[in-house]
Amino acid sequence: MTDLRVNKSQVLGEGYLRSDGRKGIRNITLIVYLVECARHVAQKIASQFDEQQVQVIGFSGCYPNSYAERMMQALCTQPNVGAVLLVSLGCESFNGKALQEQVEASKRPVHFVGIQRVGGTKHAIEQGRQFILEANSELEKVPRVSICWEDLIVGVVSGGSDATSGLTANPAAGLAFDKLVEKGATCIFENTGEMIGLEDDLQRRASRPELGEILKQTIEKAALYYASMGHGSFAPGNAEGGLTTLEEKSIGAYCKSGSSTIVGLLKPCDQPTVSGLYLMDIVPDGVPTFGFPNPNDISEMNELIASGAQCVLFTTGRGSVAGSAISPVIKIMANPENYQRMEENMDINAGKVLSGESSLNEIADEIIDCIAASVRGERTKAEELGHYEFSLGYKFFEPLGPSCLA
């Protein structure tokens, strides 16, 4: 494998320049349904195009939710997105026209199809198809520019963890994060529900005292949330994979953050202001309320992507197959036996650490190389297999204060 680990200004490949100065490593068209009633039309339109270039996302609810609207705005203007088709039934609660205006302001091609207004399913499908044909020619005109490490935002999640996750894949991802931060990239780790008991260490790693106090309060909020809901972030599959307690899982998961100084706290859709390492708070604010979901791997990836992540690392021990509709997902398998079973879904075998074939540092370098290859346009296993999962639920967040941002 070619050694790409040089200075931070190294050109990794060519990306797509957006009007706000950010750079994408993909140039996809999003078809966005604004209520469950419009999903069928959106999927019918997408089915007529290359799935690597046209993806479907949406909000199934028919109720107002500022979180969902902020997520959609952030995802529709994400650096990897080149054009957007909005599909509406016509009577839903989602403010589709406001979303259209926000996408227009980003200088992307955008079109709004109202199923009721255009006369039904077939008319809406045809109108959407015509827009995408026109948008495809516009996407070819997007300026291509060089991408360096400092242009990248990389997120990390874990899912389907087992007893090997905290020994191989997670610490290797953490070492990769340390290397990325050193190169000038921006890195985001999340799932505060799996950091309960680790708040003192988080506080110690903060770049300034006021941020450290807020990081600690963020974990305390997560503990209250799970206590109120009556469950923690621990699934039956975790136990079957050899994890014995939530504490054991949390310590292993925390390894994904590496050892760099934490420069800021983000909530979903917040954009990093300087390069460095950030914690993302994914637990809803306010009093825990019925209807708030238990965070899941897909929604966590979405939230990282909404904050600008052009690619996401995904560590797993049991074997997750999930991908993303917007950003490439790099799968890192912790368990060597499960890697042999699920090799077609995995990009990296971190289990080689247990078999003595590689060190954690060597796996971290493989992760860095895989990110660079993705920037150059090489497809991850999830992309090759057509794993473009998406989910968007209901949450509530208070805006961040200045002490949280870098």
C-alpha atoms as one frame of an Amber mdcrd trajectory, in Angstrom:
protein
   0.000   0.000   0.000   1.376   3.424  -0.932   2.606   5.478   2.027   0.481
   8.632   2.220   1.546   9.721   5.705   3.420  12.939   5.030   2.861  16.591
   5.896  -0.599  18.049   6.330  -0.475  20.020   3.060  -0.163  16.877   0.979
  -2.625  16.786  -1.900  -4.722  13.622  -1.543  -6.840  14.027  -4.648  -9.423
  16.259  -6.256 -12.672  17.282  -4.627 -15.730  19.354  -5.447 -15.648  23.007
  -4.418 -18.865  24.371  -2.885 -19.900  28.012  -2.680 -19.128  28.193   1.057
 -15.529  27.077   0.467 -15.969  23.541   1.745 -14.864  20.617  -0.404 -16.709
  17.369  -1.074 -15.220  13.995  -1.921 -18.465  12.880  -3.590 -20.878  14.780
  -5.854 -24.236  13.117  -5.321 -27.828  14.162  -5.927 -30.157  13.816  -2.947
 -33.836  13.031  -3.359 -35.490  14.134  -0.138 -39.013  13.101   0.868 -40.597
  15.445   3.388 -43.162  13.022   4.791 -43.645   9.234   4.664 -46.433   9.678
   2.104 -43.845  10.936  -0.404 -41.279   8.163   0.117 -42.617   5.910  -2.658
 -42.370   8.648  -5.279 -38.844   9.553  -4.140 -37.681   5.942  -4.378 -39.296
   5.462  -7.801 -37.416   8.464  -9.137 -34.117   7.281  -7.671 -34.544   3.776
  -9.099 -34.099   5.197 -12.610 -30.570   6.428 -11.912 -27.170   5.135 -10.816
 -27.440   4.515  -7.072 -23.879   5.737  -6.588 -24.920   9.169  -7.811 -28.540
   9.518  -6.624 -29.576   8.792  -3.042 -32.831   8.993  -1.065 -33.141  10.453
   2.414 -36.174  11.814   4.220 -38.222  12.621   7.288 -41.199  10.315   7.747
 -42.957  12.275  10.484 -45.840  14.653   9.909 -45.192  16.953  12.856 -43.038
  20.044  13.359 -39.558  19.350  14.697 -36.760  21.916  14.526 -34.120  19.175
  14.870 -35.345  17.413  11.724 -35.482  20.667   9.789 -31.942  21.617  10.873
 -30.700  18.140   9.975 -32.248  18.324   6.512 -30.797  21.757   5.878 -27.324
  20.590   6.938 -27.504  17.351   4.942 -28.826  19.015   1.774 -25.914  21.477
   1.870 -23.290  18.933   2.960 -20.028  19.148   0.963 -20.611  15.736  -0.659
 -24.002  16.856  -2.047 -24.197  18.504  -5.459 -27.930  18.783  -6.169 -31.221
  18.283  -4.330 -34.734  17.209  -5.329 -37.389  17.802  -2.660 -40.489  15.580
  -2.843 -43.563  16.756  -0.952 -47.068  15.368  -0.655 -48.331  18.901  -0.163
 -50.040  18.985   3.225 -47.290  17.846   5.605 -45.912  19.840   8.538 -42.351
  20.029   7.172 -41.487  23.477   5.803 -40.262  22.349   2.400 -40.268  25.784
   0.820 -37.913  27.119   3.492 -35.603  24.153   2.867 -35.696  24.879  -0.868
 -34.657  28.489  -0.235 -31.796  27.355   1.990 -30.486  25.001  -0.694 -30.859
  27.692  -3.353 -28.757  30.017  -1.200 -25.970  27.409  -1.298 -25.878  27.705
  -5.138 -26.860  24.061  -5.661 -29.421  22.978  -8.272 -32.680  22.312  -6.391
 -36.267  21.556  -7.393 -39.475  21.125  -5.400 -42.083  18.570  -6.515 -45.480
  18.637  -4.823 -47.364  15.416  -5.554 -50.783  16.923  -4.936 -49.982  20.022
  -6.968 -48.622  18.258 -10.071 -51.461  15.752 -10.278 -50.325  12.556  -8.585
 -47.668   9.880  -8.512 -46.801   9.451 -12.195 -46.647  13.184 -12.860 -44.402
  13.713  -9.825 -42.076  10.887 -10.852 -41.694  12.278 -14.359 -41.080  15.824
 -13.161 -38.478  14.585 -10.705 -36.793  12.488 -13.387 -36.506  15.461 -15.698
 -34.933  17.596 -12.992 -32.280  14.996 -12.205 -31.380  14.661 -15.893 -30.837
  18.418 -15.998 -29.015  18.462 -12.654 -26.588  15.767 -13.817 -25.262  18.081
 -16.504 -24.875  20.861 -13.941 -22.932  18.583 -11.593 -20.324  18.055 -14.298
 -19.561  21.796 -14.128 -18.742  21.846 -10.397 -15.157  23.127 -10.015 -12.604
  20.456  -9.125  -9.980  21.459  -6.587  -7.183  19.819  -4.651  -8.035  18.293
  -1.263  -5.495  18.181   1.554  -5.753  16.787   5.070  -6.814  20.152   6.489
  -9.869  20.118   4.177 -11.221  16.930   5.755 -13.673  16.304   8.559 -13.715
  12.667   9.690 -16.248  11.177  12.096 -16.168   7.913  14.032 -18.937   5.650
  15.327 -19.102   2.106  16.633 -21.801  -0.518  16.353 -22.206  -4.204  17.030
 -19.388  -4.096  19.576 -17.928  -7.156  21.272 -15.104  -7.913  23.698 -12.470
  -7.341  20.983 -13.685  -3.850  20.027 -11.879  -2.084  22.853  -8.703  -4.073
  22.201  -8.215  -3.566  18.460 -10.536  -1.490  16.247 -11.382   1.274  18.720
  -7.841   2.067  19.899  -6.598   1.815  16.295  -9.228   4.358  15.260  -8.110
   6.541  18.164  -4.509   6.397  16.991  -5.683   7.275  13.476  -7.524  10.270
  14.937  -4.322  11.406  16.653  -2.471  11.192  13.330  -5.261  13.028  11.486
  -5.328  15.854  14.014  -1.557  16.168  13.708  -1.948  16.458   9.924  -4.449
  19.309  10.319  -7.710  17.413   9.791 -10.820  17.832  11.915 -12.094  14.765
  13.803 -15.392  14.200  15.609 -16.217  11.413  18.066 -19.638  10.951  19.667
 -22.060   8.821  21.698 -21.881  10.512  25.075 -24.169   7.768  26.389 -21.153
   5.443  26.213 -18.866   7.769  28.176 -20.645   7.703  31.544 -17.948   7.450
  34.194 -15.297   8.947  31.912 -16.271  12.584  32.401 -13.214  13.430  34.502
 -10.850  12.295  31.762 -12.837  14.234  29.162 -12.594  17.311  31.341  -8.841
  16.843  31.681  -8.401  16.733  27.891 -10.296  19.968  27.218  -8.375  22.853
  25.671  -9.672  25.309  28.285 -11.343  25.086  31.713 -14.794  26.340  30.710
 -14.979  23.751  27.928 -13.887  21.031  30.345 -16.726  21.859  32.706 -19.256
  21.705  29.865 -17.882  18.362  28.657 -18.398  16.992  32.160 -21.945  18.356
  32.288 -22.654  16.745  28.903 -21.869  13.281  30.272 -23.917  13.960  33.406
 -26.843  14.847  31.135 -26.417  11.534  29.302 -26.456   9.626  32.603 -29.708
  11.335  33.613 -31.230  10.631  30.198 -30.578   6.897  30.351 -31.601   6.653
  33.991 -34.907   8.330  33.102 -35.469   6.083  30.089 -34.674   2.978  32.107
 -32.028   1.564  29.791 -28.457   2.158  28.691 -26.552   1.898  25.440 -26.045
  -1.850  25.798 -27.595  -4.395  23.423 -28.018  -8.186  23.758 -25.458  -8.628
  20.997 -22.860  -6.834  23.114 -23.296  -9.406  25.876 -23.252 -12.316  23.435
 -19.975 -10.913  22.106 -18.351 -11.087  25.521 -18.892  -7.593  26.961 -19.890
  -7.885  30.604 -20.911  -4.361  31.673 -21.785  -0.959  30.255 -18.610   0.361
  31.899 -16.474  -2.133  29.976 -18.201  -1.190  26.728 -17.841   2.519  27.446
 -14.119   2.391  28.184 -13.554   0.444  24.982 -15.701   2.845  22.965 -13.929
   5.879  24.414 -10.664   4.631  22.901 -11.945   5.792  19.507 -11.268   9.394
  20.528  -7.499   8.909  20.791  -5.487  11.164  23.073  -5.554  14.594  21.392
  -6.726  17.733  23.128 -10.474  18.312  22.712 -10.969  21.767  21.192 -14.763
  21.983  21.170 -18.186  20.479  21.736 -20.684  20.115  18.887 -24.335  19.237
  18.691 -25.776  17.748  15.485 -25.544  20.212  12.558 -23.026  22.491  14.306
 -20.010  23.088  12.067 -16.452  22.970  13.450 -14.864  26.407  13.525 -11.196
  25.361  13.650  -9.387  22.092  12.989  -8.829  19.624  15.810 -10.742  17.064
  17.862 -14.392  17.592  18.832 -16.898  15.716  20.958 -20.434  15.566  19.581
 -23.302  15.522  22.068 -26.041  13.309  20.606 -28.272  13.056  23.707 -31.367
  15.317  23.539 -31.542  18.353  25.780 -34.285  19.161  28.249 -36.343  16.800
  30.356 -36.319  13.276  28.855 -39.575  12.972  26.950 -41.536  10.062  25.525
 -40.758   9.763  21.840 -37.050  10.557  22.098 -35.211   7.581  20.623 -32.333
   5.542  21.890 -29.450   6.667  19.647 -28.678   4.195  16.864 -25.708   3.755
  14.573 -27.448   5.132  11.479 -28.711   8.304  13.139 -25.299   8.860  14.729
 -23.622   8.692  11.325 -26.185  11.148   9.974 -25.429  13.595  12.763 -21.676
  13.454  12.116 -22.315  13.951   8.412 -24.646  16.872   9.140 -21.716  18.514
  10.942 -19.644  18.218   7.782 -17.939  14.804   7.934 -16.992  13.843   4.374
 -16.247  10.299   5.545 -16.956   8.209   8.651 -14.997   5.451  10.381 -17.187
   2.640  11.723 -15.696   0.160  14.183 -17.457  -3.127  14.887 -16.753  -6.440
  16.563 -19.894  -8.409  15.767 -20.146  -7.104  12.211 -22.303  -4.204  11.072
 -23.172  -3.791   7.392 -24.477  -0.210   7.543 -23.385   2.524   5.159 -24.479
   6.080   4.496 -26.498   7.796   1.811 -24.128  10.782   1.748 -20.592  10.043
   2.975 -18.329   7.001   2.528 -18.214   4.709   5.567 -14.984   2.826   6.294
 -15.667  -0.428   8.156 -13.059  -1.541  10.691 -13.552  -5.059  12.057 -12.182
  -5.742  15.528 -12.699  -9.511  15.705 -10.456 -11.659  13.441 -12.912 -14.574
  13.303 -15.810 -12.304  12.367 -13.629 -10.615   9.755 -13.173 -13.972   8.013
 -16.946 -14.466   8.098 -17.866 -10.949   6.918 -14.865  -9.900   4.860 -17.062
  -8.711   1.992 -18.417  -5.929   4.222 -15.155  -4.890   5.883 -12.480  -2.475
   4.703  -9.916  -3.145   7.447  -9.127  -6.157   9.623  -8.053  -4.732  12.974
  -8.275  -8.278  14.345  -4.763  -8.806  12.981  -3.592  -7.194  16.217  -4.912
 -10.184  18.201  -3.343 -12.694  15.824   0.005 -10.915  16.048   0.112  -9.980
  12.358  -0.075  -6.208  12.921   0.325  -3.594  15.602  -2.272  -0.999  16.553
  -0.074   1.640  14.932   0.037  -0.292  11.657  -3.767  -0.633  11.646  -4.038
   3.108  12.289  -1.861   3.691   9.219  -4.132   1.396   7.194  -7.075   3.539
   8.276  -5.258   6.703   7.159  -4.483   5.131   3.796  -8.098   4.012   3.385
  -9.337   7.551   4.023  -6.914   8.893   1.436  -8.080   6.267  -1.072 -11.689
   7.284  -0.449 -10.773  10.909  -1.148  -9.292   9.778  -4.458 -12.662   8.277
  -5.349 -12.146   4.622  -4.450 -15.347   3.039  -3.168 -15.611   1.614   0.325
 -17.117  -1.844   0.791 -20.417  -0.299   1.934 -20.558   1.782  -1.246 -19.715
  -1.189  -3.461 -22.492  -3.256  -1.866 -25.066  -0.473  -2.049 -25.432   0.112
   1.688 -26.892   3.619   1.763 -28.882   3.502   5.005 -30.620   6.549   6.464
 -32.839   7.311   9.453 -34.027  10.521  11.057 -36.038  10.639  14.258 -37.232
  13.185  16.792 -34.988  15.110  19.168 -34.615  18.515  20.791 -31.402  20.502
  21.325 -30.647  23.850  22.919 -28.214  26.065  20.965 -24.593  25.953  22.073
 -22.984  28.850  23.908 -19.636  30.376  22.880 -17.675  28.362  25.450 -18.547
  25.115  23.643 -17.173  26.078  20.262 -13.471  26.089  19.480
